[in-house]
mmCIF file of C-alpha atoms in Angstrom:
data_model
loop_
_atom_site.group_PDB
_atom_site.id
_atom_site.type_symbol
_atom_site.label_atom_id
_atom_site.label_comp_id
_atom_site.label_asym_id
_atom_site.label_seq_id
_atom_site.Cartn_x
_atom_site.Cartn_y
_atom_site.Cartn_z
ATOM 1 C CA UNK A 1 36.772 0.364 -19.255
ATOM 2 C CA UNK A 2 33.648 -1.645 -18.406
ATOM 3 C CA UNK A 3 33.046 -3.203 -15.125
ATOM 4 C CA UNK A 4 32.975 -6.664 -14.954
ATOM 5 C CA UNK A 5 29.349 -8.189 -14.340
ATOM 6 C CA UNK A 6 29.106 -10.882 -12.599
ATOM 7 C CA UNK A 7 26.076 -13.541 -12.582
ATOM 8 C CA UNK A 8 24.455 -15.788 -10.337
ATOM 9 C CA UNK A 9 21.903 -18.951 -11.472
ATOM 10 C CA UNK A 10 18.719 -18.729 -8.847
ATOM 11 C CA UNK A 11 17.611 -22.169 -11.083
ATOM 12 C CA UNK A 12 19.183 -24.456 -13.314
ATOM 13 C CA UNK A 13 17.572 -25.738 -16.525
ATOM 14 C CA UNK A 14 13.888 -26.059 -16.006
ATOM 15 C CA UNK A 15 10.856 -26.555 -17.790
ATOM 16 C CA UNK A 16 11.157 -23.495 -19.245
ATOM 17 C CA UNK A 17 15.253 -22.850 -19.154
ATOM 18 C CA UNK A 18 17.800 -21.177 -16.948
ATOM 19 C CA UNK A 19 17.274 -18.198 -14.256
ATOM 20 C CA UNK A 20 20.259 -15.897 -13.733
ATOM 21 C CA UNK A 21 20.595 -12.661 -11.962
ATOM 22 C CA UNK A 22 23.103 -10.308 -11.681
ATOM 23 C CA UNK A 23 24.773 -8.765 -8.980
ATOM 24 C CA UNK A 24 24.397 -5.554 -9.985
ATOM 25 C CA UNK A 25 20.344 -6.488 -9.873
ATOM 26 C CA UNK A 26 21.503 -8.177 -6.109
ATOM 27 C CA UNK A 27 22.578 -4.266 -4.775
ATOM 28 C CA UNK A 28 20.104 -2.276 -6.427
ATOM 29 C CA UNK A 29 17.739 -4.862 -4.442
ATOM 30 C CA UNK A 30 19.928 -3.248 -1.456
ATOM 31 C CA UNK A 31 20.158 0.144 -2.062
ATOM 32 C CA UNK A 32 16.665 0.488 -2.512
ATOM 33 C CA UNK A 33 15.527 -1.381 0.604
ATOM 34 C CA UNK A 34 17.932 0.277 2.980
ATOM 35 C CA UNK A 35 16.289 3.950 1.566
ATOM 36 C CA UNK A 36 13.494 2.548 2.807
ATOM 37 C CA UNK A 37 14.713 2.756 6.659
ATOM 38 C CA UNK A 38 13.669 5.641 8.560
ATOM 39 C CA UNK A 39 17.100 7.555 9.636
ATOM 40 C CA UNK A 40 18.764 6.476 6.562
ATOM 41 C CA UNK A 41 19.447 10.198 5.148
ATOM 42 C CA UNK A 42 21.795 8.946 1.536
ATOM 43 C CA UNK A 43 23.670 5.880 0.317
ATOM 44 C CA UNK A 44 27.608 6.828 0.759
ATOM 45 C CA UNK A 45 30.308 5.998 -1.733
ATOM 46 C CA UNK A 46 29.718 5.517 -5.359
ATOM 47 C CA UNK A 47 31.358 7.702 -8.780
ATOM 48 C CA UNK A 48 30.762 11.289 -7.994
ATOM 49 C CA UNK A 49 27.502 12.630 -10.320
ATOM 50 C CA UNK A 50 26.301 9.106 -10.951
ATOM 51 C CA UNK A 51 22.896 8.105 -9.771
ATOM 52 C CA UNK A 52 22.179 4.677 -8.993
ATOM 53 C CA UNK A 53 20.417 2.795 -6.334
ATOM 54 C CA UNK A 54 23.433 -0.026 -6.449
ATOM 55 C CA UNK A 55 25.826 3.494 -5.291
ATOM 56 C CA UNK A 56 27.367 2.906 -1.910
ATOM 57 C CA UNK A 57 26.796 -1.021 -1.755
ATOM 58 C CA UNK A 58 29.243 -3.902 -2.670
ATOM 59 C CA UNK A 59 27.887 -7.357 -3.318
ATOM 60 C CA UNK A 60 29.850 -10.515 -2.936
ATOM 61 C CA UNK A 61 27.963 -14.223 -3.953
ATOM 62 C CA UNK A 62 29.583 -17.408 -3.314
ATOM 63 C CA UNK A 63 27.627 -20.511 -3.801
ATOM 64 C CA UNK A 64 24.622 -18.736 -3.712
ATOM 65 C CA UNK A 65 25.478 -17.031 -0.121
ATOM 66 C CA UNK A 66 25.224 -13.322 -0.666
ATOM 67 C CA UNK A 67 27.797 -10.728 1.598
ATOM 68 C CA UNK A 68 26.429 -7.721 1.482
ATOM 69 C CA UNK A 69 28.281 -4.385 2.747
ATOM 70 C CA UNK A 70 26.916 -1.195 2.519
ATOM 71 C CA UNK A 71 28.153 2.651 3.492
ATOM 72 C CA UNK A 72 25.652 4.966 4.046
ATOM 73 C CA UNK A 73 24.690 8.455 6.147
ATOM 74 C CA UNK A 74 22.461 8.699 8.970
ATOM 75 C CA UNK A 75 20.002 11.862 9.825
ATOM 76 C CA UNK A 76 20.944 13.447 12.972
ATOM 77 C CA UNK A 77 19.025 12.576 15.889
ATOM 78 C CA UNK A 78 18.541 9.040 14.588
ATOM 79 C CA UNK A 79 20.190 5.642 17.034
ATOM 80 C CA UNK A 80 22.904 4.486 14.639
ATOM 81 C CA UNK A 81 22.620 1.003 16.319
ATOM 82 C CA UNK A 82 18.626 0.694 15.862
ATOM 83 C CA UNK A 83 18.788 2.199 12.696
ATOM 84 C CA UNK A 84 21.330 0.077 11.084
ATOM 85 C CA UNK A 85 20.055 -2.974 12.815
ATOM 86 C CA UNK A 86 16.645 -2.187 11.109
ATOM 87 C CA UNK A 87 18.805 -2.020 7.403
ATOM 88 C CA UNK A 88 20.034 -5.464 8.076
ATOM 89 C CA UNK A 89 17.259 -6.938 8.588
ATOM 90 C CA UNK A 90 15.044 -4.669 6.152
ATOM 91 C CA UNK A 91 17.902 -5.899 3.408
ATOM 92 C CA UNK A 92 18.402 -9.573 4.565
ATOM 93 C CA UNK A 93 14.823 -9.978 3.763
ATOM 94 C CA UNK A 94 14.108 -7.919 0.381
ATOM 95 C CA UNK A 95 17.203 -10.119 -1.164
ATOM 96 C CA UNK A 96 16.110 -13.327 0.154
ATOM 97 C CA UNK A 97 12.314 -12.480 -0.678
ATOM 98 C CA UNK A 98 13.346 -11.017 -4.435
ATOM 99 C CA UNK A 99 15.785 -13.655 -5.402
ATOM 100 C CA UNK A 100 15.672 -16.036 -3.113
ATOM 101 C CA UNK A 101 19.408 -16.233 -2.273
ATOM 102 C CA UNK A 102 20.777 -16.850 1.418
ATOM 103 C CA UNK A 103 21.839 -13.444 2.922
ATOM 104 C CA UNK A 104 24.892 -14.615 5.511
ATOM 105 C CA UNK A 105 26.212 -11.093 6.817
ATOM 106 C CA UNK A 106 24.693 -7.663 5.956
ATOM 107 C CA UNK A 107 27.143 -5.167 7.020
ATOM 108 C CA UNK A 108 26.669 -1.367 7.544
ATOM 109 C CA UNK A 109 29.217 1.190 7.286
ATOM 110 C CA UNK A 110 28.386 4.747 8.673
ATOM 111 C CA UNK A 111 30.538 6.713 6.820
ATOM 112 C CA UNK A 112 28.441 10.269 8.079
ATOM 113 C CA UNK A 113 26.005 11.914 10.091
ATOM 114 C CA UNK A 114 24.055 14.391 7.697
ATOM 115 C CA UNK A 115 23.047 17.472 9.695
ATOM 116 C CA UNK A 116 19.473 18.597 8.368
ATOM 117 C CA UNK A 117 20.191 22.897 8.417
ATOM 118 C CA UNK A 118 16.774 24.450 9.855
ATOM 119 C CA UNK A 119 16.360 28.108 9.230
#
């Protein structure tokens, strides 16, 4: 069975038409920008064997407010609180700068620690 994809209108009926973005687009904006934090080892969550830079994040627009929840791992050694402080913010802004949608909560699940083995 298909997932259900949801959209959101960034602008109504222009000069040159409707802009619409889904929220699938909305958490791969996510995904990828919390990767991008130092400390942030993998995105947690997702179907097992699937790649996707959406995996591990659940989107939620209402009137054009975007909730934002994501589970992910942190290396060990890393602050959990700096480090997911630094993912709000780093995400807050790459989904307001990209689609220019409010961000109203962006909240981070630590679901592990992953322990890098050294031999």
């Amino acid at each position: 069975m298909a997932e259900k994809r949801t959209t959101v209108t960034l602008r109504e009926e222009g000069e040159y038409g409707q802009v619409q973005i889904a929220d699938e687009v909305v958490a791969i904006i996510a995904g990828l920008a919390a990767m991008e934090v130092k400390g942030v080892s993998s995105m947690a969550g997702g179907k097992f064997g699937v790649k996707t830079p959406s995996k591990g994040v659940r989107i939620d627009i209402l009137e054009g407010v975007v909730c934002v929840d994501l589970a992910l791992n942190i290396d060990f050694g890393y602050s959990i609180p700096e480090t997911s402080k630094k993912v709000q913010e780093k995400v807050k802004a790459a989904i307001e700068n990209m689609t220019g949608l409010e961000v109203s909560d962006v909240n981070v699940h630590v679901t592990g620690v992953d322990m890098e083995q050294e031999n």
